[in-house]
Coordinates of C-alpha atoms in Angstrom, one line a residue:
M1 CA -50.5 -52.5 -75.0
S2 CA -50.9 -50.4 -71.9
D3 CA -53.7 -51.3 -69.5
Y4 CA -55.7 -48.3 -68.3
S5 CA -57.3 -50.2 -65.4
S6 CA -56.2 -49.2 -62.0
S7 CA -54.4 -51.7 -59.8
S8 CA -57.4 -51.9 -57.5
S9 CA -59.8 -52.9 -60.3
T10 CA -60.8 -56.5 -60.8
T11 CA -61.8 -58.6 -63.8
S12 CA -64.8 -60.9 -64.2
E13 CA -64.6 -63.6 -66.7
V14 CA -67.4 -65.3 -68.7
E15 CA -66.4 -68.3 -70.8
E16 CA -69.8 -69.9 -71.5
D17 CA -72.6 -68.8 -73.8
M18 CA -75.0 -66.3 -72.3
D19 CA -77.5 -64.0 -74.0
D20 CA -77.6 -60.3 -73.1
Q21 CA -80.1 -60.5 -70.3
S22 CA -78.5 -63.5 -68.6
L23 CA -75.2 -61.7 -68.7
I24 CA -76.6 -58.5 -67.1
E25 CA -78.2 -60.6 -64.3
W26 CA -74.9 -62.5 -63.7
Y27 CA -72.8 -59.3 -63.7
S28 CA -75.1 -57.4 -61.3
K29 CA -73.8 -59.8 -58.6
K30 CA -70.3 -58.5 -59.2
I31 CA -70.9 -54.8 -58.9
N32 CA -67.4 -53.9 -57.8
D33 CA -65.8 -55.2 -60.9
Q34 CA -64.6 -52.6 -63.5
K35 CA -63.5 -55.0 -66.3
L36 CA -65.4 -57.8 -68.0
K37 CA -63.8 -60.5 -70.0
I38 CA -66.0 -62.8 -72.2
Q39 CA -64.6 -65.7 -74.2
G40 CA -66.1 -68.1 -76.7
N41 CA -69.7 -66.6 -76.6
N42 CA -71.7 -66.8 -79.8
Q43 CA -75.2 -66.0 -78.4
M44 CA -74.9 -62.2 -78.3
N45 CA -74.9 -60.0 -81.4
S46 CA -74.2 -56.6 -79.8
I47 CA -72.4 -55.1 -76.9
K48 CA -75.1 -52.6 -75.9
F49 CA -75.6 -54.5 -72.6
V50 CA -72.4 -52.9 -71.3
E51 CA -74.2 -49.6 -70.7
Q52 CA -76.2 -51.3 -67.9
L53 CA -73.0 -52.4 -66.2
S54 CA -70.6 -50.5 -64.0
I55 CA -67.6 -51.3 -66.2
N56 CA -65.4 -49.2 -68.5
Q57 CA -63.3 -52.0 -70.0
L58 CA -64.6 -54.9 -72.0
E59 CA -62.5 -57.8 -73.4
M60 CA -64.1 -60.4 -75.8
Y61 CA -62.2 -63.2 -77.4
S62 CA -63.5 -65.7 -80.0
C63 CA -67.1 -64.3 -79.8
K64 CA -68.7 -64.5 -83.2
N65 CA -71.5 -62.4 -84.8
I66 CA -70.6 -59.2 -82.9
Q67 CA -72.2 -56.1 -84.5
F68 CA -71.6 -52.4 -83.8
N69 CA -75.0 -51.1 -84.8
I70 CA -75.9 -50.7 -81.1
V71 CA -72.9 -49.8 -79.1
P72 CA -72.2 -48.5 -75.5
N73 CA -70.6 -45.1 -75.1
N74 CA -69.1 -45.7 -71.6
L75 CA -66.0 -47.8 -72.5
I76 CA -62.4 -46.5 -72.4
K77 CA -61.0 -49.9 -73.5
L78 CA -62.5 -52.4 -75.9
T79 CA -60.9 -55.7 -77.0
L80 CA -62.6 -57.8 -79.6
E81 CA -60.0 -60.3 -80.9
D82 CA -60.3 -63.5 -82.9
S83 CA -64.1 -62.9 -83.6
R84 CA -64.2 -62.9 -87.4
I85 CA -65.1 -59.2 -87.4
K86 CA -65.2 -57.7 -90.9
N87 CA -67.6 -54.7 -90.7
L88 CA -66.9 -51.9 -88.3
Q89 CA -70.0 -49.9 -89.1
G90 CA -71.3 -48.3 -85.9
I91 CA -68.0 -48.3 -84.0
E92 CA -67.5 -44.6 -84.8
Q93 CA -70.0 -43.8 -82.0
M94 CA -67.7 -45.1 -79.3
R95 CA -65.9 -41.7 -78.9
S96 CA -64.8 -42.4 -75.3
L97 CA -62.4 -45.1 -76.3
F98 CA -58.7 -44.7 -75.5
Q99 CA -57.7 -48.2 -76.2
L100 CA -59.0 -50.5 -79.0
E101 CA -57.8 -54.0 -79.8
L102 CA -59.2 -55.6 -82.9
G103 CA -56.5 -58.1 -83.7
F104 CA -56.9 -61.5 -85.4
N105 CA -60.1 -60.6 -87.4
V106 CA -60.8 -60.2 -91.1
I107 CA -61.0 -56.4 -91.3
S108 CA -60.0 -54.9 -94.6
D109 CA -61.7 -51.5 -94.3
A110 CA -61.1 -49.5 -91.1
T111 CA -62.5 -46.1 -92.3
N112 CA -64.9 -45.9 -89.3
L113 CA -62.0 -45.8 -86.9
S114 CA -61.1 -42.3 -88.1
F115 CA -63.8 -40.8 -85.8
L116 CA -62.2 -42.3 -82.6
T117 CA -59.9 -39.3 -82.2
N118 CA -59.2 -40.0 -78.5
L119 CA -57.5 -43.3 -79.2
T120 CA -54.0 -43.6 -77.7
N121 CA -53.6 -47.4 -78.3
L122 CA -54.7 -49.2 -81.4
D123 CA -54.1 -52.9 -82.2
L124 CA -55.1 -54.2 -85.6
Q125 CA -52.6 -57.0 -86.1
F126 CA -53.5 -60.0 -88.2
N127 CA -56.1 -58.5 -90.4
Q128 CA -56.4 -57.7 -94.1
L129 CA -55.6 -54.0 -94.1
M130 CA -54.1 -52.3 -97.1
D131 CA -55.4 -48.7 -96.8
L132 CA -54.2 -46.6 -93.8
S133 CA -55.9 -43.3 -94.6
F134 CA -58.1 -43.7 -91.5
L135 CA -55.1 -43.0 -89.3
T136 CA -54.8 -39.3 -90.4
T137 CA -57.1 -38.1 -87.7
L138 CA -55.8 -40.3 -84.9
I139 CA -53.0 -37.9 -83.9
H140 CA -53.0 -38.9 -80.2
L141 CA -51.9 -42.4 -80.9
I142 CA -49.0 -43.5 -78.7
E143 CA -48.9 -47.2 -79.6
L144 CA -50.0 -48.7 -82.9
N145 CA -49.8 -52.4 -84.0
L146 CA -50.3 -53.1 -87.7
A147 CA -48.3 -56.3 -87.9
N148 CA -49.3 -59.1 -90.3
N149 CA -51.5 -57.2 -92.7
K150 CA -51.2 -56.4 -96.4
I151 CA -49.7 -52.9 -96.2
S152 CA -47.4 -51.6 -98.8
N153 CA -47.8 -47.8 -98.4
A154 CA -47.3 -46.2 -95.0
D155 CA -47.3 -42.5 -96.0
T156 CA -50.2 -41.7 -93.6
L157 CA -48.1 -42.5 -90.6
R158 CA -46.2 -39.2 -91.0
S159 CA -49.0 -37.4 -89.1
L160 CA -48.7 -39.6 -86.0
S161 CA -45.9 -37.6 -84.4
N162 CA -46.8 -38.8 -80.8
L163 CA -46.2 -42.5 -81.6
Q164 CA -43.8 -44.2 -79.2
I165 CA -44.4 -47.8 -80.2
L166 CA -45.0 -48.9 -83.8
N167 CA -45.2 -52.5 -85.1
M168 CA -45.5 -53.0 -88.8
G169 CA -43.8 -56.4 -89.0
N170 CA -44.7 -58.9 -91.8
N171 CA -46.2 -56.6 -94.4
F172 CA -45.1 -55.6 -97.9
L173 CA -43.2 -52.4 -97.1
V174 CA -40.3 -51.2 -99.2
D175 CA -40.2 -47.4 -98.8
I176 CA -40.6 -46.3 -95.2
S177 CA -38.8 -42.9 -95.4
M178 CA -41.9 -41.2 -94.0
L179 CA -41.1 -42.7 -90.6
K180 CA -38.4 -40.1 -90.1
Y181 CA -41.2 -37.8 -88.9
L182 CA -41.9 -40.0 -85.9
T183 CA -39.2 -38.6 -83.7
Q184 CA -40.7 -39.8 -80.4
L185 CA -40.5 -43.5 -81.3
Q186 CA -38.9 -45.7 -78.6
Q187 CA -39.8 -49.1 -80.1
L188 CA -40.0 -49.9 -83.8
F189 CA -40.7 -53.3 -85.4
L190 CA -40.3 -53.7 -89.1
Q191 CA -39.3 -57.3 -89.4
E192 CA -40.3 -59.4 -92.4
N193 CA -40.8 -56.7 -95.0
Q194 CA -38.9 -55.8 -98.2
I195 CA -36.9 -52.9 -96.8
N196 CA -33.4 -52.1 -98.1
D197 CA -32.9 -48.5 -96.9
I198 CA -33.0 -47.5 -93.2
E199 CA -31.5 -44.0 -93.5
F200 CA -34.7 -42.6 -92.0
L201 CA -33.5 -43.8 -88.6
R202 CA -31.1 -40.9 -88.4
N203 CA -34.0 -38.7 -87.2
I204 CA -35.2 -41.1 -84.5
K205 CA -32.5 -40.9 -81.8
T206 CA -35.1 -41.9 -79.1
L207 CA -35.2 -45.5 -80.2
K208 CA -34.5 -48.1 -77.5
R209 CA -35.7 -51.2 -79.3
L210 CA -35.4 -51.8 -83.1
N211 CA -36.2 -54.9 -85.2
V212 CA -35.5 -54.9 -88.9
S213 CA -34.9 -58.6 -89.2
D214 CA -35.6 -60.5 -92.4
N215 CA -35.5 -57.7 -94.9
Q216 CA -33.0 -56.8 -97.7
I217 CA -30.7 -54.4 -95.8
Q218 CA -27.0 -54.2 -96.6
D219 CA -25.8 -51.0 -95.0
I220 CA -26.4 -50.3 -91.3
T221 CA -24.0 -47.3 -90.9
V222 CA -26.8 -45.1 -89.7
I223 CA -27.4 -47.3 -86.7
Q224 CA -24.3 -45.9 -85.0
E225 CA -26.3 -42.7 -84.3
L226 CA -28.9 -44.6 -82.3
T227 CA -26.9 -44.4 -79.1
N228 CA -30.0 -45.1 -76.8
L229 CA -30.6 -48.6 -78.3
E230 CA -30.9 -51.4 -75.8
E231 CA -32.2 -54.1 -78.1
L232 CA -31.3 -54.5 -81.8
F233 CA -32.4 -57.3 -84.2
I234 CA -31.0 -57.3 -87.7
K235 CA -31.0 -61.1 -88.5
G236 CA -31.8 -62.4 -91.9
N237 CA -30.5 -59.6 -94.0
N238 CA -27.5 -59.1 -96.4
I239 CA -25.2 -57.4 -93.9
S240 CA -21.4 -58.0 -93.9
D241 CA -20.1 -55.1 -91.9
I242 CA -21.2 -54.5 -88.3
Q243 CA -18.3 -52.4 -87.0
V244 CA -20.7 -49.5 -86.1
I245 CA -22.3 -51.7 -83.5
G246 CA -19.3 -51.0 -81.2
K247 CA -20.6 -47.5 -80.6
L248 CA -23.8 -48.7 -79.0
S249 CA -22.7 -48.8 -75.4
Q250 CA -26.2 -49.2 -74.0
L251 CA -27.0 -52.3 -76.0
Q252 CA -28.2 -55.3 -74.0
E253 CA -29.4 -57.7 -76.7
F254 CA -28.1 -58.0 -80.2
D255 CA -29.2 -60.5 -82.9
A256 CA -27.3 -60.4 -86.2
S257 CA -27.7 -64.1 -87.1
S258 CA -28.1 -65.3 -90.7
N259 CA -26.1 -62.6 -92.4
Q260 CA -22.7 -62.5 -94.1
I261 CA -20.6 -61.1 -91.2
T262 CA -16.9 -61.9 -91.4
N263 CA -15.5 -59.7 -88.6
L264 CA -16.6 -58.8 -85.1
F265 CA -17.3 -55.3 -84.0
S266 CA -15.2 -53.5 -81.3
T267 CA -16.5 -54.7 -77.9
Q268 CA -14.5 -52.7 -75.4
Q269 CA -17.4 -50.2 -74.7
M270 CA -20.2 -52.7 -74.7
K271 CA -20.4 -53.6 -71.0
Q272 CA -24.2 -53.9 -70.9
L273 CA -24.5 -56.6 -73.5
K274 CA -26.1 -59.8 -72.1
H275 CA -27.5 -61.6 -75.1
L276 CA -25.6 -62.0 -78.4
D277 CA -26.6 -64.1 -81.4
L278 CA -24.1 -64.2 -84.3
G279 CA -25.1 -67.6 -85.6
D280 CA -25.1 -68.5 -89.3
N281 CA -22.4 -66.1 -90.4
Q282 CA -18.8 -66.3 -91.6
L283 CA -16.9 -65.6 -88.4
V284 CA -13.5 -67.2 -87.7
D285 CA -11.9 -64.9 -85.1
I286 CA -13.9 -64.2 -82.0
T287 CA -11.1 -62.8 -79.8
N288 CA -13.0 -59.5 -79.2
L289 CA -15.7 -61.3 -77.3
K290 CA -13.5 -61.5 -74.2
Y291 CA -14.4 -57.9 -73.4
L292 CA -18.2 -58.7 -73.1
T293 CA -17.8 -59.5 -69.4
N294 CA -21.6 -59.3 -68.6
L295 CA -22.6 -61.6 -71.4
E296 CA -25.0 -64.4 -70.3
F297 CA -25.9 -66.1 -73.6
I298 CA -24.0 -66.4 -76.9
A299 CA -24.8 -68.1 -80.2
L300 CA -22.0 -68.8 -82.6
N301 CA -23.4 -71.8 -84.4
D302 CA -22.9 -72.2 -88.1
N303 CA -19.7 -70.2 -88.5
S304 CA -16.1 -71.1 -89.1
V305 CA -14.8 -70.6 -85.6
V306 CA -11.7 -72.6 -84.6
H307 CA -10.7 -71.3 -81.2
I308 CA -13.1 -70.3 -78.3
N309 CA -10.5 -69.7 -75.6
S310 CA -11.5 -66.0 -75.6
L311 CA -14.8 -67.0 -74.0
E312 CA -12.9 -67.9 -70.7
A313 CA -13.3 -64.2 -69.6
L314 CA -17.1 -64.5 -69.7
T315 CA -17.6 -65.4 -66.1
K316 CA -21.4 -64.7 -66.2
I317 CA -22.1 -66.9 -69.2
K318 CA -25.0 -69.3 -68.8
G319 CA -25.7 -70.6 -72.3
F320 CA -24.0 -71.4 -75.6
K321 CA -24.8 -72.3 -79.1
L322 CA -21.6 -73.6 -80.8
S323 CA -22.6 -76.3 -83.3
R324 CA -21.4 -76.6 -86.8
N325 CA -18.0 -74.9 -86.4
Y326 CA -14.4 -76.1 -86.7
L327 CA -13.4 -76.1 -83.1
V328 CA -10.1 -77.7 -82.2
D329 CA -9.9 -77.0 -78.5
L330 CA -12.6 -77.3 -76.0
T331 CA -10.4 -76.6 -73.0
F332 CA -12.7 -73.7 -72.1
L333 CA -15.8 -75.9 -71.7
E334 CA -13.8 -78.4 -69.7
E335 CA -12.5 -75.7 -67.4
L336 CA -16.0 -74.4 -67.0
C337 CA -17.2 -77.8 -65.8
R338 CA -14.2 -78.1 -63.5
K339 CA -14.7 -74.7 -61.9
Y340 CA -18.5 -75.1 -61.5
P341 CA -19.1 -78.9 -61.2
Y342 CA -22.3 -78.5 -59.3
N343 CA -23.7 -75.6 -61.2
Y344 CA -26.4 -77.1 -63.5
N345 CA -27.6 -73.8 -64.9
F346 CA -25.3 -73.9 -67.9
Q347 CA -27.1 -74.6 -71.1
F348 CA -25.1 -76.2 -73.9
W349 CA -27.9 -75.7 -76.4
D350 CA -26.5 -77.6 -79.3
M351 CA -25.0 -80.6 -77.6
Q352 CA -26.9 -83.8 -77.3
I353 CA -26.2 -86.1 -74.3
P354 CA -22.7 -87.2 -75.1
T355 CA -23.0 -90.9 -76.0
K356 CA -19.5 -90.7 -77.4
I357 CA -17.2 -88.6 -75.2
Q358 CA -14.3 -89.0 -77.7
I359 CA -16.3 -86.7 -80.1
I360 CA -16.1 -84.0 -77.5
T361 CA -12.5 -84.5 -76.7
S362 CA -11.5 -84.6 -80.3
N363 CA -13.5 -81.4 -80.7
T364 CA -15.4 -82.2 -83.9
M365 CA -18.1 -80.0 -82.6
S366 CA -20.1 -80.0 -85.8
T367 CA -21.2 -83.6 -85.2
I368 CA -22.8 -82.7 -81.8
H369 CA -25.6 -80.4 -83.0
H370 CA -28.9 -81.9 -81.9
T371 CA -30.6 -79.4 -79.6
T372 CA -31.3 -80.4 -76.0
E373 CA -32.5 -77.3 -74.1
K374 CA -30.9 -78.0 -70.7
L375 CA -28.1 -80.5 -70.7
F376 CA -27.5 -80.0 -67.0
N377 CA -31.1 -79.9 -65.9
L378 CA -32.7 -83.1 -67.0
K379 CA -34.6 -83.9 -63.9
Q380 CA -37.9 -82.4 -65.2
Q381 CA -37.4 -84.2 -68.5
L382 CA -37.0 -87.5 -66.7
K383 CA -40.2 -87.0 -64.8
S384 CA -42.2 -86.3 -67.9
H385 CA -40.5 -88.9 -70.1
K386 CA -40.0 -91.8 -67.8
N387 CA -39.2 -94.3 -70.5
K388 CA -36.9 -92.2 -72.6
F389 CA -34.1 -91.2 -70.3
N390 CA -32.4 -94.1 -68.5
K391 CA -29.1 -95.9 -68.3
F392 CA -27.0 -92.8 -69.1
T393 CA -23.9 -94.2 -67.4
Q394 CA -24.0 -97.3 -69.7
K395 CA -24.0 -95.0 -72.7
I396 CA -21.0 -93.0 -71.6
Q397 CA -18.8 -95.6 -69.9
Q398 CA -18.0 -97.4 -73.1
P399 CA -15.6 -94.8 -74.5
V400 CA -13.9 -94.1 -71.2
N401 CA -10.6 -95.6 -72.2
Q402 CA -10.4 -93.2 -75.1
I403 CA -10.3 -90.2 -72.9
T404 CA -6.9 -88.7 -72.0
N405 CA -6.1 -87.9 -68.4
N406 CA -6.5 -84.1 -68.8
H407 CA -10.1 -84.7 -69.7
Q408 CA -10.8 -87.0 -66.8
H409 CA -12.3 -84.3 -64.6
F410 CA -14.9 -83.5 -67.2
L411 CA -15.8 -87.2 -67.6
N412 CA -16.1 -87.7 -63.9
A413 CA -18.4 -84.7 -63.4
T414 CA -20.5 -86.0 -66.3
I415 CA -20.8 -89.5 -65.0
S416 CA -21.5 -88.3 -61.5
L417 CA -24.4 -86.2 -62.7
F418 CA -25.9 -88.9 -64.8
K419 CA -25.7 -91.4 -62.0
K420 CA -27.5 -89.0 -59.8
L421 CA -30.2 -88.5 -62.4
E422 CA -30.5 -92.2 -63.0
H423 CA -31.0 -92.8 -59.3
E424 CA -33.8 -90.1 -59.2
Q425 CA -35.4 -91.7 -62.2
S426 CA -35.3 -95.1 -60.5
E427 CA -37.1 -93.7 -57.5
I428 CA -39.7 -92.1 -59.7
N429 CA -40.4 -95.3 -61.5
S430 CA -40.8 -97.2 -58.2
Q431 CA -43.5 -94.8 -57.0

């Protein structure tokens, strides 16, 4: 959520138990601070003390037994997270609040919040809410987080026409047609619900970020009208046709993993795309990927891909996920290592350290699937796991005779790197 404190304001933090009077005396020595943060304090049972301090923002985390029967009226921002709050009685007096964060509590009744009509930012994630009728009067809300509650009916949201950011992920939503009235939305998160119809999106052309992952969606035709989209997440649905994605020329990140996709979308117009995840689908032909010249990361794991030569055009690529396919030619990867032998930024996410190089050269990629986050950046791993990573060269020298000449440059680069790492490890162990 947005922070209303100015860049010149400072924050004082209290992480030990203090009663109200001790806290006032401590804070009086920090008169220039505008924000106070308290964590893990179980001694105070109200926040009335704030009226005696020159602050307008209060953040409290893991502070139990907080009551609202005596409350300050000078706050514009209040955060009370992870404090087992259940009863909001008394909070309706805090009419000056613009920003309220009550996440990670046990709130089931938020009726009292309906009186806080100046609110622009409200965070109630990870509570036990079912009834949203309290939202009817909060027409100035710009950002609303209701993720991880027990909400099945969102009709009340139709009155919040000023909303720009809405998170209702991980609830029990099925019908969300009322969201068509929220025409100012820029970010919408609806992941992990039971949604099967997204036609309401036709009215929300302002969207830049959309997450409808892990629902029951089959048809995404309407998404082609959201031409301002920069980030789109549709993983874990029942989608087979994604041709409409080719019309989203502003898209920078796209995750369509764990669906039933058999064919790629047209990619000629998608020059902005940097992150693409198509893992766990039914793809065979990935020729169209050659047009994504700004792509930096691609996931194609768990498909039926045979050839990856089309990836040669992706000169900005930094990371791959290629495991569990049917690859028969890894020339592209070898050329990559040859052209950039000293560039250790490449991330072959699904390839373990190659103890059997012949597996790579025979291109049975599906057997090299154990995740190692940075194959070409093991220095830090060596430092933190001194006894795990050693004698790399012994592991990879054994199958050298099985490597053909046209793979020798790849092998040489690999051995050279591991020798360097082994030498560094030896120096570390000797310290």
